[in-house]
Coordinates of C-alpha atoms in Angstrom, one line a residue:
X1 CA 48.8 -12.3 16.1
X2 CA 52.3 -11.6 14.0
X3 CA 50.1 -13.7 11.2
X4 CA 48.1 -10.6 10.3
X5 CA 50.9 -8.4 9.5
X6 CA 53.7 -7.8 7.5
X7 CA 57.4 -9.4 7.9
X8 CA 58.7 -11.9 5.4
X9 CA 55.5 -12.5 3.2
X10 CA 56.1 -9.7 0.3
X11 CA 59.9 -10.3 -0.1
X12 CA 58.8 -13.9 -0.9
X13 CA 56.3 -13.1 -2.9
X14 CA 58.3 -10.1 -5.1
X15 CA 61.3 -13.0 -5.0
X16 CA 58.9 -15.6 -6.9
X17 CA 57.3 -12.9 -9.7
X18 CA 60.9 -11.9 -10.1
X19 CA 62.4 -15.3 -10.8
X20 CA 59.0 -17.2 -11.1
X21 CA 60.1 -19.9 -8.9
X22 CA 59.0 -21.0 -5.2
X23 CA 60.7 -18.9 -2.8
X24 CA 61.2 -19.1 1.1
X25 CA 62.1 -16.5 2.9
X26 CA 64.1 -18.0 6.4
X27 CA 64.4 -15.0 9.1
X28 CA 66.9 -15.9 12.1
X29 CA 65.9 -15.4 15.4
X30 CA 67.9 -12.6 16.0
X31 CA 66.3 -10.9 12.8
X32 CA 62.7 -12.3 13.9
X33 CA 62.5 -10.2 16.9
X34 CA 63.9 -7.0 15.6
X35 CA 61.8 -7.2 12.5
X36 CA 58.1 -8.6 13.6
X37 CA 55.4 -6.3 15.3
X38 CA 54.8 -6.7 19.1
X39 CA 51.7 -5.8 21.7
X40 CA 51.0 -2.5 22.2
X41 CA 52.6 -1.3 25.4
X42 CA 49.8 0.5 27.0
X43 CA 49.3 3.0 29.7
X44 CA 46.0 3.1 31.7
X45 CA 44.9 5.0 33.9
X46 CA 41.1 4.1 35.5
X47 CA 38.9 5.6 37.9
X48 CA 35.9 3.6 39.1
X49 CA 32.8 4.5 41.2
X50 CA 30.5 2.1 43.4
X51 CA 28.2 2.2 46.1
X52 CA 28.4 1.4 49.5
X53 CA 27.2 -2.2 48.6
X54 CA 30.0 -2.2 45.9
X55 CA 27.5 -1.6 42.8
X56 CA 29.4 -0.1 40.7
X57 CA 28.2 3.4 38.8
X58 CA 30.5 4.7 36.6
X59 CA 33.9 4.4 34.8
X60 CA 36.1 6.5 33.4
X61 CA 39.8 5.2 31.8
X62 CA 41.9 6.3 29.6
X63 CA 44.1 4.0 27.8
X64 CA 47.2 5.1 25.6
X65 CA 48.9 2.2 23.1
X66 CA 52.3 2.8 21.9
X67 CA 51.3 1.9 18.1
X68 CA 55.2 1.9 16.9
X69 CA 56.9 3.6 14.3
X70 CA 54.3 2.3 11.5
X71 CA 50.1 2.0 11.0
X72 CA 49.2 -2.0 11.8
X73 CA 46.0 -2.9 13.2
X74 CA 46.0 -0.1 16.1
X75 CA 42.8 1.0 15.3
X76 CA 41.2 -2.1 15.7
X77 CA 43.2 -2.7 18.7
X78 CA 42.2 0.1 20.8
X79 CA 38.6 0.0 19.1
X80 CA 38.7 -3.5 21.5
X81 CA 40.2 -2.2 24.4
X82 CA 37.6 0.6 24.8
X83 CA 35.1 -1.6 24.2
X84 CA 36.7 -4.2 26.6
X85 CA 37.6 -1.4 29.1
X86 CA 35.4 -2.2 31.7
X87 CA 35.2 -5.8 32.2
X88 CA 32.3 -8.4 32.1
X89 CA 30.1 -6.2 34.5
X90 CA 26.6 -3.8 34.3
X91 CA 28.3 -0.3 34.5
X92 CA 25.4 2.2 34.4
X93 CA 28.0 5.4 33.3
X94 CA 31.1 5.5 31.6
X95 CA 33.8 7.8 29.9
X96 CA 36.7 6.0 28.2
X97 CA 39.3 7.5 25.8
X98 CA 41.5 5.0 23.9
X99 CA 44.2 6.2 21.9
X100 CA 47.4 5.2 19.5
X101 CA 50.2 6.5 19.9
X102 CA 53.1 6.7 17.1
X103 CA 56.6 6.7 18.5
X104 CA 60.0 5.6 17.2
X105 CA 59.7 2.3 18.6
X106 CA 58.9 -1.2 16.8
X107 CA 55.3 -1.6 15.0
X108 CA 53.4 -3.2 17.3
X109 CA 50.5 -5.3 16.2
X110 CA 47.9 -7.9 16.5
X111 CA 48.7 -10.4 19.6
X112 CA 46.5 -12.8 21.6
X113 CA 43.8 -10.5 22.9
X114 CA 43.9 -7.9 20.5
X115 CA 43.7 -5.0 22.8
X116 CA 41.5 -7.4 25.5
X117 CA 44.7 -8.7 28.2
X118 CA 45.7 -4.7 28.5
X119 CA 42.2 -3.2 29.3
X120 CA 41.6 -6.5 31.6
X121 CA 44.6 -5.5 33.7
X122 CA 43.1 -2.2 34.3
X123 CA 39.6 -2.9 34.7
X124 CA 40.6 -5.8 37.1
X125 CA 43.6 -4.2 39.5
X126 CA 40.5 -1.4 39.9
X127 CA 38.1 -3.7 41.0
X128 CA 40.4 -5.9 43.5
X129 CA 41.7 -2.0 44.9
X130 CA 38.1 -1.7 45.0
X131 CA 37.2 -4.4 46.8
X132 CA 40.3 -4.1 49.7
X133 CA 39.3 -0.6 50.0
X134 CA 35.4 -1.7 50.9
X135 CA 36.8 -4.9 52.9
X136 CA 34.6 -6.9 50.7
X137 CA 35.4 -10.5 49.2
X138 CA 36.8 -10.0 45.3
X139 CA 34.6 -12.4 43.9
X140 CA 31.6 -11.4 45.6
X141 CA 31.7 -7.6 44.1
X142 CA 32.1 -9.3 41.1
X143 CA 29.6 -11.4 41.6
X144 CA 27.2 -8.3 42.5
X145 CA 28.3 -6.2 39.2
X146 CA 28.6 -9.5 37.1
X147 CA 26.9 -9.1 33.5
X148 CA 23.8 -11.3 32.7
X149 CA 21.7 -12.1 30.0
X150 CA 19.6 -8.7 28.6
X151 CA 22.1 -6.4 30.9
X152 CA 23.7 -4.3 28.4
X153 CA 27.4 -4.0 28.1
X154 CA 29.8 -1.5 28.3
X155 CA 28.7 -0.7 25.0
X156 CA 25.0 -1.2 25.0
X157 CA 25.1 -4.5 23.8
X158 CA 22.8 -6.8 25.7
X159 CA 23.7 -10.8 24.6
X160 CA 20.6 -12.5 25.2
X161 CA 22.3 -16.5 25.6
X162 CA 25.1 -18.0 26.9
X163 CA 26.4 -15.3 29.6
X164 CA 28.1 -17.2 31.9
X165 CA 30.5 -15.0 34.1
X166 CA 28.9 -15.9 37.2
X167 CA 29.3 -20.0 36.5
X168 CA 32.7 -19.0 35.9
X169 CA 33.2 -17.1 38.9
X170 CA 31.1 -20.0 40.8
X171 CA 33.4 -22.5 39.6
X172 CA 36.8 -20.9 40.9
X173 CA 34.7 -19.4 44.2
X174 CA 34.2 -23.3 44.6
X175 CA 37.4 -24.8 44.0
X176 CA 39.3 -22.0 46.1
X177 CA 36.8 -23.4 49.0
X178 CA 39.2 -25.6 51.2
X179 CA 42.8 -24.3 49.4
X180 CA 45.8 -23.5 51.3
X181 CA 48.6 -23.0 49.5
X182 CA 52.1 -25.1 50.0
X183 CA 54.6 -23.4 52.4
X184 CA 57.5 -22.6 51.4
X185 CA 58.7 -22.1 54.3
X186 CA 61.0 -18.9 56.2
X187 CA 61.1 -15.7 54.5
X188 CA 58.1 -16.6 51.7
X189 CA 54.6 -15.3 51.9
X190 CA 52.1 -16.8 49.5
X191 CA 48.7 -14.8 48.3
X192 CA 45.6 -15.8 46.3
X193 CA 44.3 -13.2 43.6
X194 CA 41.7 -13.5 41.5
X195 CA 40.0 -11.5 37.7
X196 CA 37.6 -12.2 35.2
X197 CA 37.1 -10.9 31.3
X198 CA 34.9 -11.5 28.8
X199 CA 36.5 -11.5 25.2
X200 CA 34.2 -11.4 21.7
X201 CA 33.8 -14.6 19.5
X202 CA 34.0 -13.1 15.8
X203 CA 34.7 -10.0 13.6
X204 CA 31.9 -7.9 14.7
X205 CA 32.0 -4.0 14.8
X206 CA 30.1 -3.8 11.3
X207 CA 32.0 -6.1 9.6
X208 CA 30.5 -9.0 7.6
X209 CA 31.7 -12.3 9.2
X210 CA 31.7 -15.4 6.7
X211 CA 32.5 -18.8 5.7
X212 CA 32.5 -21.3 3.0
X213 CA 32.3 -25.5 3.4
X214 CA 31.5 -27.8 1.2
X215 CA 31.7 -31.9 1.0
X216 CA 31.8 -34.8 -1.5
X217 CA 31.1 -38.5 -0.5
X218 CA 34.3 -40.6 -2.1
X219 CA 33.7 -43.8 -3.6
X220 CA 35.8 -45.4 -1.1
X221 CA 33.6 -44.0 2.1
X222 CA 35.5 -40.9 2.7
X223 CA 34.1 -37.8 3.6
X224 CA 36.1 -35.4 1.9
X225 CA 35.4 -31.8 3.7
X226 CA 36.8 -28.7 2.6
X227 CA 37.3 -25.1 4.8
X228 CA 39.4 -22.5 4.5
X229 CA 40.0 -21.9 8.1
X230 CA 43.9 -22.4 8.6
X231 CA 44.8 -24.9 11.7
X232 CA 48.0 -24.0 13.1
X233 CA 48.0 -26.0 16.3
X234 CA 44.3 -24.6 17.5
X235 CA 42.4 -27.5 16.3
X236 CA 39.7 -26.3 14.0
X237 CA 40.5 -29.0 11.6
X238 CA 39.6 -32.0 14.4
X239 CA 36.3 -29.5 15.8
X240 CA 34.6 -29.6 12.0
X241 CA 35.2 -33.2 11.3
X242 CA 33.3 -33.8 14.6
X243 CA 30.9 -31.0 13.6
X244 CA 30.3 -32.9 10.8
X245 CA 30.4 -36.3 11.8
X246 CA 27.6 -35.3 14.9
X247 CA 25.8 -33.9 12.6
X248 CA 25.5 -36.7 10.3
X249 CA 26.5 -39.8 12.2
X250 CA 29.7 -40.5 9.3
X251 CA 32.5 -42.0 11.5
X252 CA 34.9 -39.4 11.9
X253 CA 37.6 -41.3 11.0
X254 CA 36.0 -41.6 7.4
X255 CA 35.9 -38.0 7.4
X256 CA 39.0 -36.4 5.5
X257 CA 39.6 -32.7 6.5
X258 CA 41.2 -30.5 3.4
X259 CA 41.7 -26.8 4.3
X260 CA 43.6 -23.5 3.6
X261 CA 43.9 -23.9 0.4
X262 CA 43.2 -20.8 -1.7
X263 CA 42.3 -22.2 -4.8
X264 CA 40.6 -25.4 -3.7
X265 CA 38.7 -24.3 -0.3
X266 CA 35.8 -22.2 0.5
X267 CA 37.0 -19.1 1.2
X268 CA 36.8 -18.6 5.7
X269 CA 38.0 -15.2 5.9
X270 CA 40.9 -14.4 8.8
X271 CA 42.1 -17.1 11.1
X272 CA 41.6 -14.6 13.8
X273 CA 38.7 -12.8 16.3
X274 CA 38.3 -16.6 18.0
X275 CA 36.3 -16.9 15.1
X276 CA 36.3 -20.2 13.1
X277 CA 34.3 -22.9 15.8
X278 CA 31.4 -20.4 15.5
X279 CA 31.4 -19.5 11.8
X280 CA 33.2 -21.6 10.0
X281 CA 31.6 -24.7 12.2
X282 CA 28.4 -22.9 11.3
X283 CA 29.0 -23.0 8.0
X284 CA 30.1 -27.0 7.8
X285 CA 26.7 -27.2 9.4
X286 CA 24.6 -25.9 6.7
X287 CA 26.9 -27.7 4.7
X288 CA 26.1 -30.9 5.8
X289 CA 22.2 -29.9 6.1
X290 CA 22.3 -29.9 2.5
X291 CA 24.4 -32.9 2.2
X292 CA 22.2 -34.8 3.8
X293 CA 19.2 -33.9 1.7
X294 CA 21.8 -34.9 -1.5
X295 CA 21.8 -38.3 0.4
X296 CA 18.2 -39.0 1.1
X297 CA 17.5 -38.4 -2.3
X298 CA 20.3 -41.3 -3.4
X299 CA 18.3 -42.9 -0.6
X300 CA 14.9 -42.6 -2.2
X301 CA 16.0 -43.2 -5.8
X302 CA 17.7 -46.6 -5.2
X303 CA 15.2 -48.1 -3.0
X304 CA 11.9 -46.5 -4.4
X305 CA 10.6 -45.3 -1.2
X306 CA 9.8 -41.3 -1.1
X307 CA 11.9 -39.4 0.3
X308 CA 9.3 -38.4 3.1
X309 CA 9.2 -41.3 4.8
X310 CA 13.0 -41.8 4.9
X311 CA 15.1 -40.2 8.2
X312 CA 19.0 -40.7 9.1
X313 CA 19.8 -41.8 12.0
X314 CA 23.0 -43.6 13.0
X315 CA 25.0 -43.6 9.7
X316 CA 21.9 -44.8 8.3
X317 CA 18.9 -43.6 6.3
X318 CA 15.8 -45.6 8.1
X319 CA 12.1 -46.4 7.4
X320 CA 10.2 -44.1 9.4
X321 CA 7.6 -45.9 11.5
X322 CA 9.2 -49.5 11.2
X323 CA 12.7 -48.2 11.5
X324 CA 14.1 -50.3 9.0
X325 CA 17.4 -49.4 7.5
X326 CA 16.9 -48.8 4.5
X327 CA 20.7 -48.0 3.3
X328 CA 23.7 -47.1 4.9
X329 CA 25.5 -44.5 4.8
X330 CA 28.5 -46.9 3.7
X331 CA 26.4 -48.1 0.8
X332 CA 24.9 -44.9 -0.4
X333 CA 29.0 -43.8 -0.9
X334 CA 29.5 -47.5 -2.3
X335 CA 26.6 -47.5 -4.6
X336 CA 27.3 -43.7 -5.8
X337 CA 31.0 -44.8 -7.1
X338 CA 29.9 -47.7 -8.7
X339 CA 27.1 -45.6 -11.1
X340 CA 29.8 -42.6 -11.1
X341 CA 27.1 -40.0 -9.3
X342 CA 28.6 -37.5 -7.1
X343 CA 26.9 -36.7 -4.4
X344 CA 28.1 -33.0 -3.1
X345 CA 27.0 -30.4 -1.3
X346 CA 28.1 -26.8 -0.4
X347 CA 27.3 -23.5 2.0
X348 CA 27.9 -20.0 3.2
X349 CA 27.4 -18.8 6.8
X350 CA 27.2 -15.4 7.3
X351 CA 27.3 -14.3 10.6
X352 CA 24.1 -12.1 12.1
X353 CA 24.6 -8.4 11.3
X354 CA 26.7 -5.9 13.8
X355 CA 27.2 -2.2 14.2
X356 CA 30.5 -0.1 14.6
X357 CA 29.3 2.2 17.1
X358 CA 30.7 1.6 20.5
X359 CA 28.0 4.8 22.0
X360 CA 24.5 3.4 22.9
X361 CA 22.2 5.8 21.9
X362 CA 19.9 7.6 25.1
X363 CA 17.1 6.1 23.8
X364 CA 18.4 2.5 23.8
X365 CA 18.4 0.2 20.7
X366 CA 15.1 -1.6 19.6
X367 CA 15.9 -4.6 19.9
X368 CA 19.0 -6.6 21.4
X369 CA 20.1 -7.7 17.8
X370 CA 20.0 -4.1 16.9
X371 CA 22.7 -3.1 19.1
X372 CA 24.7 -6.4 18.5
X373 CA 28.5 -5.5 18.7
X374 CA 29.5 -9.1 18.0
X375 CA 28.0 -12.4 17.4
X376 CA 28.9 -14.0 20.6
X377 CA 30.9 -13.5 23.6
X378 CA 33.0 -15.9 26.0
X379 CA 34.0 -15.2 29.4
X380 CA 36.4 -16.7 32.1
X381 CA 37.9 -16.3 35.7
X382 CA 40.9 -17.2 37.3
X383 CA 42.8 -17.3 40.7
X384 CA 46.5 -17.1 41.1
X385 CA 47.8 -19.2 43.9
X386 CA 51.6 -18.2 44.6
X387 CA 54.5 -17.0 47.0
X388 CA 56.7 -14.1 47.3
X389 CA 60.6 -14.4 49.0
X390 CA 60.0 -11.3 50.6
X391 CA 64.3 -10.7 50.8
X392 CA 64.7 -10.9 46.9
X393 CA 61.2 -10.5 45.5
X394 CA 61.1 -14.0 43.8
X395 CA 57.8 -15.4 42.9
X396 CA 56.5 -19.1 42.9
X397 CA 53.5 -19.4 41.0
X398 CA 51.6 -23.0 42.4
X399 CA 48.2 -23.3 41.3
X400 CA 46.0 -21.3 38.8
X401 CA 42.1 -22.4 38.8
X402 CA 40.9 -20.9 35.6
X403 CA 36.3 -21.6 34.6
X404 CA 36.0 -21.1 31.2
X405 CA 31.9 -20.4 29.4
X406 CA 33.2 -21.5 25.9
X407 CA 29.3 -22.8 25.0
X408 CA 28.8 -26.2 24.2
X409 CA 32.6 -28.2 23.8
X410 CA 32.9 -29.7 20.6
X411 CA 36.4 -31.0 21.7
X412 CA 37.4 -31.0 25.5
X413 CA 40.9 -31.8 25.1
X414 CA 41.8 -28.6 22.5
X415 CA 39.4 -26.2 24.9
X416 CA 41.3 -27.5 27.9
X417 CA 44.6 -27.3 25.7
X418 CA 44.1 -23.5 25.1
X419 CA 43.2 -23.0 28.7
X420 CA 46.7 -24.0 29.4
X421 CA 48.4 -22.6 27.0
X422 CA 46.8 -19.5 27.7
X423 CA 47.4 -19.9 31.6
X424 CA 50.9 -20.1 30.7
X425 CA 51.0 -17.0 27.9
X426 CA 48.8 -15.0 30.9
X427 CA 51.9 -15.9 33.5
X428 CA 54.4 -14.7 30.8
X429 CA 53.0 -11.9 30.0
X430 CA 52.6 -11.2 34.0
X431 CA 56.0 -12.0 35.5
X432 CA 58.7 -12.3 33.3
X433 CA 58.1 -11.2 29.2
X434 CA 59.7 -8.0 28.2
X435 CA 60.6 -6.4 24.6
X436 CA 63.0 -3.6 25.1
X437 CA 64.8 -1.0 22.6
X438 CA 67.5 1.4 23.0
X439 CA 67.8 4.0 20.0
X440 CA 65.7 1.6 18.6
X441 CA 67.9 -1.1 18.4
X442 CA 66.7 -4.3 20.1
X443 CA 68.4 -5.0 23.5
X444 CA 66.3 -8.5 23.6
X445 CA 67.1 -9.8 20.7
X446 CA 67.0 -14.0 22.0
X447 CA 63.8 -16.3 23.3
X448 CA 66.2 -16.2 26.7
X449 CA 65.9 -12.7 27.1
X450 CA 62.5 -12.1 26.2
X451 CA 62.1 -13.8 29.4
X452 CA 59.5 -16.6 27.7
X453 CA 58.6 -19.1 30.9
X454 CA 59.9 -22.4 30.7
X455 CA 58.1 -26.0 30.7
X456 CA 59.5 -26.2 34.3
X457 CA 57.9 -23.5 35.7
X458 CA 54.5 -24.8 34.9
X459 CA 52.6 -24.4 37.7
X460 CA 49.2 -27.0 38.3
X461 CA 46.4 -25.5 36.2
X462 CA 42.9 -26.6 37.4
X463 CA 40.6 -26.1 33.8
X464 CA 36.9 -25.7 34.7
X465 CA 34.8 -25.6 31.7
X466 CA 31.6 -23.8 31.9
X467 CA 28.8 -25.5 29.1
X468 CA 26.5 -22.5 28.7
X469 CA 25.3 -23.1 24.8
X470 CA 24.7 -20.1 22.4
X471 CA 21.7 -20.1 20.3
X472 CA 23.4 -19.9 16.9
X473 CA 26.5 -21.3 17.8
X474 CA 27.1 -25.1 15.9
X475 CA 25.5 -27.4 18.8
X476 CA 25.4 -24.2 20.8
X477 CA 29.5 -23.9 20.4
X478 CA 31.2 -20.1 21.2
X479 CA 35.1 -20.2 21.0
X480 CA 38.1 -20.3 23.3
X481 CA 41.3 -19.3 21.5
X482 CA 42.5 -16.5 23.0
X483 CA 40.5 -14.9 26.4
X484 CA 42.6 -17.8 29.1
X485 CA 46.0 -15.5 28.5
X486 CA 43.9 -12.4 29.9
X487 CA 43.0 -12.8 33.7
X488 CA 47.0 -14.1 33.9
X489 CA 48.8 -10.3 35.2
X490 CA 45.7 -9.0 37.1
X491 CA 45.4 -12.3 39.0
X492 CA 49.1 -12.3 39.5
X493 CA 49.3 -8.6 40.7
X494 CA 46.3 -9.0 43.2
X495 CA 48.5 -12.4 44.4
X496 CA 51.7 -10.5 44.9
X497 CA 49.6 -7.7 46.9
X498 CA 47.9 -10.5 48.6
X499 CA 51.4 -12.1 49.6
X500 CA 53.8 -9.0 50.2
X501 CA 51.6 -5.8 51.0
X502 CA 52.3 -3.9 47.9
X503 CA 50.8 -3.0 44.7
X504 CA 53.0 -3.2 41.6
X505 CA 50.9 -1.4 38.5
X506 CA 53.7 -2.2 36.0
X507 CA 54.2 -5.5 34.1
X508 CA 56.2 -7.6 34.3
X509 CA 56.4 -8.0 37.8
X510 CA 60.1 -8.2 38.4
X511 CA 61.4 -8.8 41.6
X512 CA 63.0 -5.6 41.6
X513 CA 59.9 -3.9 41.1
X514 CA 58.4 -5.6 44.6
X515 CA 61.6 -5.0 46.1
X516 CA 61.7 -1.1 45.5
X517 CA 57.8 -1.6 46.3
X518 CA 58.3 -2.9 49.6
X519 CA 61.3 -0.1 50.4
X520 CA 59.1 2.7 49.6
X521 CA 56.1 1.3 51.9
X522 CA 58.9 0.3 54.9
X523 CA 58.3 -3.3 54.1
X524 CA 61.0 -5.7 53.4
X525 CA 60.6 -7.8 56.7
X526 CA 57.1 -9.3 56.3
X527 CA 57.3 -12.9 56.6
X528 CA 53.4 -13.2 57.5
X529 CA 51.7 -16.0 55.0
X530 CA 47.9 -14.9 53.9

């Protein structure tokens, strides 16, 4: 999230008007830290009402970021915790409060979630204190409040495709079916705990969501594609070459992917909002749409047949009723370089139109698209399989099984690939990860101190990915970049509960936290595993 603010970019840039050379600006890691913003530290409080079947019916939370010392993105940030506050369910009443708060403390800023990991922590320790209060399985009242398609939202929106909370749900229900976890033998107690979220896919709120592609065909047979969407590790690059090659049957390794580039690429707006797969994939769809019509009309000039009775189908333009091939697609690039015609082509997506309001009106909205908050939505759940040593409060995370509704995969490996790395953030951000000041001087001012997990304490992550296309998603795509990370500290909480009898409402969970936890409840000897 550090990408959408402020920390080296305008001394670089007021270095190269002033000597009107290239400039890089190096920060060490010491002056990294103390310098870039950080997530808002948050302080929730909830209060949720059910039934005695565990329906619930009605919420109230407020939720108070500590926005830092200078204005970042906190509006935007609480605008998505609010509207995140209660978790993928049908809650039928609801009063929530978000505010930012400004403190002499370090900007914080956009990070993985954007407001979504805090407000899942709340909304989810509720619902498993909920659940142990009614003696009722976790996932089934989640299963019984779980959102579907046409139920509105927190807000009042009411997505009418690709809902898939309960598949998700389904999927780790199932895989827990048989578990036991590894014994660690005297003095540790392992515990299972489980949460869900759902996360939007695009801008939303109001805001118009757009992007740019266009293509050229090479003389040589390339492909040459052109985005603005930046990839920094997430993939997008790889997910619109195979947008594009599925679309038009060019072999993807003849595709050439050229993107980010301000004065060459369509414009693609943020690299942010798990955004790009749906709208900038949308937009190399259109793109290649037109493409293909630039193509069939090569087709049709250099073989005399109209245009009407030509169709493409595997990487070539056929007869239609004989089937004949009529020209490749190889030859149609060939052919083009050879008479010096460029055949191009060129679109715009604009995502379907939201609102800013976060209050359904009494009457209800018209239609569903009328009370649109986002363009799409993607949901997950997740269980945390780990052990407590009860005498020092140490904690052994050994499985995770996180289901994933990402819509149609255009690339299994990345989606699984941000599933574990967001596993992995989740855990961080759960057990160990903590900024701290004094007189607002950093006292963490190193990666070791931060307390950033380490390859070795991986634990085995079970990805289940849930294929529940979206209507206007490319090939029914959603997105997946950053909802994994936020199920990690509720799941781990409701574990540690699980496992040693207490509940810690503070992250990180610190050892010394369950240890002063299990002194104030007269614990310290349990040795019991659940």
């Amino acid at each position: 999230g550090g990408k959408e603010d402020i920390s080296v970019q305008i001394l670089a840039a007021l270095g190269a008007l002033a000597t009107g050379r290239p400039v890089k600006y190096s920060f060490s890691r010491r002056e990294s830290i103390a310098v870039s913003g950080k997530r808002h530290a948050t302080r929730l409080r909830y209060s949720l009402g059910v039934d005695a079947e565990g329906r619930i019916t009605a919420l109230k939370a407020r939720i108070d970021a500590l926005a830092g010392a200078y204005a970042s993105v906190e509006e935007a940030v609480i605008l998505r915790s609010a509207s995140f506050a209660g978790g993928p369910y049908t809650i039928p009443a609801a009063d929530v409060v978000a505010r930012a708060v400004y403190q002499t403390h370090a900007p914080a800023c956009a990070m993985r979630g954007f407001g979504n990991p805090v407000a899942t922590f709340g909304a989810e320790m509720t619902m498993n204190r909920i659940a142990e209060a009614l003696g009722m399985d976790p996932l089934e009242l989640r299963l019984r409040n779980a959102l579907e398609a046409g139920k509105p939202t927190l807000t009042g929106d009411r997505p009418s495709t690709s809902v898939g909370i309960k598949e998700c749900l389904e999927a780790v229900r199932g895989a827990l079916a048989g578990y036991e976890p590894p014994d660690l033998g005297e003095g540790w107690s392992s515990g299972i705990g489980v949460a869900c979220s759902y996360k939007n896919v695009g801008l939303g709120i109001g805001m118009e969501d757009s992007a740019g592609a266009s293509g050229e065909v090479l003389a040589d047979g390339t492909l040459l594609l052109r985005i603005g969407a930046v990839d920094m590790g997430q993939g997008s690059n790889s997910a619109m070459a195979q947008i594009l090659s599925a679309r038009l049957g060019w072999p993807i390794s003849r595709i050439q992917v050229h993107s980010a580039d301000t004065m060459l690429d369509p414009l693609a707006g943020m690299t942010t909002a798990s955004r790009q797969t749906f709208i900038t994939g949308n937009a190399v769809l259109a793109m290649a749409d037109r493409l293909e019509e630039e193509l069939a009309a090569f087709a049709s000039e250099i073989s005399g047949i109209p245009r009407e009775e030509l169709s493409l189908s595997g990487s070539a333009f056929r007869r239609r009723g004989s089937g004949r091939t009529v020209a490749t697609l190889a030859e149609l690039a060939a052919t083009a370089g050879s008479r010096g015609r460029n055949l191009s082509a060129q679109a715009r997506y604009v995502a379907p139109a939201t609102r800013f309001s976060l209050k359904e009106p009494p009457q209800g909205y018209g239609t569903a698209a009328e009370g649109a908050l986002h363009a799409a939505y993607c949901f997950a759940a997740q269980a945390t399989s780990l052990s407590v040593h009860l005498p020092t409060g140490t904690i052994k995370v050994h499985d995770v099984f996180i289901a994933c509704d990402a819509g149609r995969v255009i690339n299994r490996a990345a989606v699984e690939g941000q599933m574990q790395g967001g596993v992995m953030m989740g855990l961080g951000y759960a057990l160990s990860e903590e900024y701290r000041e004094r007189l607002g001087v950093p006292e963490t001012d190193s990666f070791g101190k931060l307390g950033i997990p380490r390859i070795g304490q991986t634990p085995r992550i079970h990805c289940f990915i849930i294929e529940n296309p979206h209507a206007q998603g490319p090939f029914g795509a959603k997105g997946m970049g950053e909802l994994p990370l936020s199920m990690g500290a509720p799941s781990a909480a409701h574990a540690v509960r699980r496992a040693a009898g207490v509940w810690i409402h503070s992250l990180p969970l610190r050892p010394e936290k369950i240890l002063a936890a299990l002194k104030e409840a007269g614990g310290g000897t349990r040795s019991a595993k659940r």
